[in-house]
CSV table of C-alpha atoms and ligand atoms in Angstrom, one decimal:
chain,number,residue,atom,x,y,z
Q,7,MET,CA,23.1,-0.6,21.1
Q,8,PHE,CA,19.3,-0.7,20.8
Q,9,ASN,CA,18.6,-3.2,18.0
Q,10,LEU,CA,15.7,-2.6,15.6
Q,11,ALA,CA,14.0,-4.8,13.1
Q,12,VAL,CA,11.9,-2.7,10.8
Q,13,MET,CA,9.1,-4.2,8.7
Q,14,ALA,CA,7.8,-2.4,5.6
Q,15,SER,CA,5.8,-3.3,2.5
Q,16,GLY,CA,6.1,-0.5,0.1
Q,17,ARG,CA,7.4,3.1,-0.4
Q,18,GLY,CA,9.4,3.1,2.9
Q,19,SER,CA,9.4,6.8,3.7
Q,20,ASN,CA,8.9,6.1,7.4
Q,21,PHE,CA,11.8,3.6,7.3
Q,22,ALA,CA,13.9,6.2,5.5
Q,23,SER,CA,13.2,8.8,8.1
Q,24,ILE,CA,14.2,6.3,10.9
Q,25,VAL,CA,17.5,5.5,9.1
Q,26,GLU,CA,18.3,9.2,8.4
Q,27,LYS,CA,17.7,10.1,12.0
Q,28,ILE,CA,19.9,7.3,13.2
Q,29,GLU,CA,22.6,8.3,10.8
Q,30,ALA,CA,22.3,11.9,12.1
Q,31,GLY,CA,22.8,10.7,15.6
Q,32,GLU,CA,19.2,11.7,16.6
Q,33,VAL,CA,17.9,8.2,17.4
Q,34,PRO,CA,20.0,6.0,19.7
Q,35,ALA,CA,19.5,2.7,17.8
Q,36,VAL,CA,20.7,0.6,14.9
Q,37,VAL,CA,18.6,-1.2,12.2
Q,38,ASN,CA,19.6,-4.8,12.4
Q,39,VAL,CA,17.4,-5.8,9.5
Q,40,LEU,CA,14.7,-4.6,7.2
Q,41,VAL,CA,12.0,-7.3,6.6
Q,42,SER,CA,9.5,-7.0,3.8
Q,43,ASP,CA,6.7,-9.1,2.4
Q,44,ASN,CA,7.1,-7.5,-1.0
Q,45,PRO,CA,10.2,-8.1,-3.1
Q,46,GLN,CA,9.4,-4.8,-5.0
Q,47,ALA,CA,9.3,-2.6,-1.9
Q,48,LYS,CA,11.2,0.7,-2.3
Q,49,ALA,CA,12.2,0.3,1.3
Q,50,LEU,CA,14.4,-2.7,0.3
Q,51,GLU,CA,16.4,-0.4,-2.2
Q,52,PHE,CA,16.8,2.2,0.5
Q,53,ALA,CA,18.1,-0.4,3.0
Q,54,ARG,CA,20.6,-1.8,0.5
Q,55,ALA,CA,21.9,1.7,-0.4
Q,56,HIS,CA,22.5,2.2,3.3
Q,57,GLY,CA,24.2,-1.1,4.0
Q,58,ILE,CA,21.3,-2.5,6.0
Q,59,GLU,CA,20.6,-6.3,5.7
Q,60,THR,CA,17.3,-7.2,4.1
Q,61,ALA,CA,15.0,-10.2,4.2
Q,62,VAL,CA,11.9,-10.9,2.1
Q,63,PHE,CA,9.1,-13.2,3.3
Q,64,ARG,CA,6.5,-13.4,0.6
Q,65,ARG,CA,3.1,-14.4,1.9
Q,66,GLU,CA,2.5,-16.7,-1.1
Q,67,ASP,CA,5.5,-18.8,-0.1
Q,68,PHE,CA,3.7,-20.0,3.0
Q,69,PRO,CA,0.5,-22.1,3.4
Q,70,THR,CA,-1.1,-19.9,6.1
Q,71,ASN,CA,-0.8,-16.5,7.7
Q,72,LYS,CA,0.3,-18.2,10.8
Q,73,ALA,CA,3.2,-20.0,9.0
Q,74,HIS,CA,4.2,-16.7,7.4
Q,75,ASN,CA,4.3,-15.0,10.8
Q,76,GLN,CA,6.1,-18.0,12.3
Q,77,ALA,CA,8.9,-17.9,9.8
Q,78,ILE,CA,9.4,-14.2,10.4
Q,79,ALA,CA,9.5,-14.8,14.2
Q,80,ASP,CA,12.0,-17.7,13.8
Q,81,PHE,CA,14.2,-15.5,11.7
Q,82,LEU,CA,14.1,-12.5,14.1
Q,83,ARG,CA,14.3,-14.4,17.4
Q,84,PRO,CA,18.1,-15.2,17.4
Q,85,ARG,CA,19.0,-11.7,16.2
Q,86,GLY,CA,18.8,-10.0,19.6
Q,87,ILE,CA,16.1,-7.6,18.5
Q,88,ASP,CA,15.0,-5.1,21.1
Q,89,LEU,CA,12.1,-3.6,19.1
Q,90,VAL,CA,10.2,-4.5,16.0
Q,91,VAL,CA,8.9,-1.4,14.1
Q,92,LEU,CA,6.1,-1.8,11.7
Q,93,ALA,CA,6.7,1.1,9.3
Q,94,GLY,CA,4.0,0.7,6.6
Q,95,TYR,CA,3.8,-3.1,6.9
Q,96,MET,CA,0.5,-3.9,5.3
Q,97,ARG,CA,-0.1,-7.3,7.0
Q,98,ILE,CA,-1.6,-8.2,10.3
Q,99,VAL,CA,0.9,-9.4,12.8
Q,100,LYS,CA,-0.3,-12.7,14.3
Q,101,ALA,CA,0.4,-14.7,17.4
Q,102,PRO,CA,3.7,-16.4,16.6
Q,103,LEU,CA,5.4,-13.0,16.0
Q,104,LEU,CA,3.5,-11.2,18.7
Q,105,GLU,CA,4.4,-13.9,21.2
Q,106,ALA,CA,8.1,-13.7,20.2
Q,107,PHE,CA,8.1,-10.0,21.0
Q,108,PRO,CA,5.6,-9.2,23.7
Q,109,ASN,CA,5.1,-5.4,24.0
Q,110,ARG,CA,8.1,-5.0,21.7
Q,111,ILE,CA,6.3,-4.4,18.4
Q,112,ILE,CA,5.1,-0.9,17.5
Q,113,ASN,CA,3.1,0.4,14.5
Q,114,ILE,CA,2.4,3.8,12.9
Q,115,HIS,CA,-1.1,4.5,11.8
Q,116,PRO,CA,-2.2,7.5,9.7
Q,117,ALA,CA,-5.1,8.6,11.9
Q,118,LEU,CA,-5.9,9.5,15.5
Q,119,LEU,CA,-6.8,6.1,16.9
Q,120,PRO,CA,-9.2,4.8,18.0
Q,121,SER,CA,-10.8,6.6,15.1
Q,122,PHE,CA,-10.4,5.2,11.6
Q,123,PRO,CA,-8.4,2.0,12.1
Q,124,GLY,CA,-7.7,-0.3,9.2
Q,125,LEU,CA,-6.8,0.6,5.7
Q,126,GLU,CA,-6.8,4.2,4.3
Q,127,GLY,CA,-7.1,6.0,7.6
Q,128,GLN,CA,-6.6,9.3,5.9
Q,129,ARG,CA,-9.5,8.7,3.4
Q,130,GLN,CA,-11.8,7.5,6.2
Q,131,ALA,CA,-11.1,10.7,8.2
Q,132,LEU,CA,-11.7,13.0,5.2
Q,133,GLU,CA,-14.9,11.2,4.2
Q,134,TYR,CA,-16.2,11.2,7.8
Q,135,GLY,CA,-15.7,15.0,7.9
Q,136,VAL,CA,-13.4,15.4,10.9
Q,137,LYS,CA,-11.7,18.8,11.2
Q,138,ILE,CA,-8.6,17.3,12.9
Q,139,SER,CA,-6.7,14.1,12.1
Q,140,GLY,CA,-3.2,13.0,12.5
Q,141,CYS,CA,-1.1,9.9,13.3
Q,142,THR,CA,-0.6,7.4,16.1
Q,143,VAL,CA,2.3,5.3,17.2
Q,144,HIS,CA,1.0,2.3,19.3
Q,145,PHE,CA,2.1,-1.0,20.7
Q,146,VAL,CA,0.8,-3.9,18.6
Q,147,ASP,CA,-1.7,-6.3,20.2
Q,148,ASP,CA,-3.9,-9.0,18.8
Q,149,ARG,CA,-6.4,-6.5,17.3
Q,150,VAL,CA,-5.9,-4.3,14.3
Q,151,ASP,CA,-4.6,-0.8,15.2
Q,152,HIS,CA,-5.7,-1.3,18.8
Q,153,GLY,CA,-2.8,-1.6,21.3
Q,154,PRO,CA,-1.7,1.0,23.9
Q,155,ILE,CA,-1.0,4.4,22.4
Q,156,ILE,CA,2.6,5.8,22.8
Q,157,LEU,CA,2.4,9.1,20.9
Q,158,GLN,CA,0.0,11.0,18.7
Q,159,ALA,CA,0.3,14.1,16.5
Q,160,ALA,CA,-2.6,16.1,15.2
Q,161,VAL,CA,-2.9,18.0,11.9
Q,162,PRO,CA,-5.8,20.2,10.7
Q,163,VAL,CA,-8.1,19.1,7.9
Q,164,GLU,CA,-8.2,22.0,5.4
Q,165,GLU,CA,-11.3,23.1,3.4
Q,166,ASP,CA,-9.7,22.1,0.1
Q,167,ASP,CA,-8.0,18.9,1.2
Q,168,THR,CA,-8.0,15.8,-0.9
Q,169,VAL,CA,-6.8,12.4,0.3
Q,170,GLU,CA,-3.4,13.2,-1.2
Q,171,THR,CA,-2.9,16.6,0.5
Q,172,LEU,CA,-4.2,15.4,3.8
Q,173,SER,CA,-2.0,12.3,3.6
Q,174,ALA,CA,1.1,14.4,2.8
Q,175,ARG,CA,0.4,16.6,5.8
Q,176,ILE,CA,0.0,13.6,8.1
Q,177,LEU,CA,3.1,11.9,6.6
Q,178,LYS,CA,5.3,14.8,7.6
Q,179,GLU,CA,4.2,14.2,11.2
Q,180,GLU,CA,4.7,10.5,10.9
Q,181,HIS,CA,8.3,11.0,9.9
Q,182,LYS,CA,8.9,12.8,13.3
Q,183,LEU,CA,6.6,10.7,15.5
Q,184,LEU,CA,7.9,7.2,14.8
Q,185,PRO,CA,11.6,8.1,15.3
Q,186,ARG,CA,10.6,10.0,18.5
Q,187,ALA,CA,8.8,6.9,19.9
Q,188,ILE,CA,11.7,4.7,19.1
Q,189,THR,CA,14.0,7.1,20.9
Q,190,LEU,CA,11.8,7.2,24.0
Q,191,ILE,CA,11.7,3.4,24.1
Q,192,ALA,CA,15.4,3.0,23.5
Q,193,GLN,CA,16.0,5.4,26.4
Q,194,GLY,CA,13.9,3.2,28.6
Q,195,LYS,CA,11.4,6.0,29.2
Q,196,VAL,CA,8.3,4.1,28.1
Q,197,ARG,CA,6.3,1.9,30.5
Q,198,VAL,CA,3.0,0.2,29.7
Q,199,GLU,CA,0.3,0.2,32.4
Q,200,GLY,CA,-2.8,-1.6,31.0
Q,201,ARG,CA,-3.9,0.7,28.2
Q,202,ARG,CA,-1.9,3.7,29.4
Q,203,VAL,CA,1.6,4.2,28.2
Q,204,ARG,CA,3.6,6.2,30.8
Q,205,ILE,CA,6.4,8.3,29.4
Q,206,THR,CA,9.1,9.5,31.8
Q,207,PRO,CA,9.7,13.2,31.4
P,305,LIG,C1,2.1,5.4,6.2
P,305,LIG,O1,1.0,6.3,6.0
P,305,LIG,C2,1.8,4.6,7.5
P,305,LIG,O2,1.2,5.4,8.5
P,305,LIG,C3,0.9,3.5,7.1
P,305,LIG,O3,1.4,3.1,5.8
P,305,LIG,C4,2.1,4.2,5.2
P,305,LIG,C5,3.5,3.8,4.8
P,305,LIG,O4,4.2,4.8,4.1
P,305,LIG,N1,0.9,2.4,8.1
P,305,LIG,P1,5.7,4.6,3.9
P,305,LIG,O5,5.9,3.2,3.2
P,305,LIG,O6,6.4,4.6,5.2
P,305,LIG,O7,6.1,5.7,3.0
């Protein structure tokens, strides 16, 4: 079975959507472990309720970012992980972890990259005044929200949108897009050619 490690820092709605779709037989994968940097993350409760192993690596327990990433890499390496999924993981993934899983870490970002990388992509898009925004699933490389794009979904920005209403519209799409990307990768349909991600029809 295609073995996932999911990393989440907070609410965990993307994590929940992955688990629910796995349980419904729509995503051919298993979640081996949920890793969080935040002991209070809602995602941890959801994992426990669904019998999924959890692990917490608090940043403050390590002297440097690198050491934090190294500890997570050392923890994940022996577990036979096929794909690491960043589902609302609010930290930058650094070399030790990237090198342990080359081209095997994906992230979901709540904007149409390369526009509006970094924090609060939805607010950035609204304040910039774009008429269309959306979400992006991409492979993680050594730059923030930068690696090759796997899938994107667009949503309109409505006249009366606030950050909250736009975020909610985007989130609905996130909950479909990330499981779809995982499915395509698990089925061996995704190939990276430089910056272009080729998907077998
Ligand atoms: C999502 O908007 C995701 O795109 C971003 O962080 C948020 C996480 O939400 N990276 P949740 O924890 O999955 O509910």
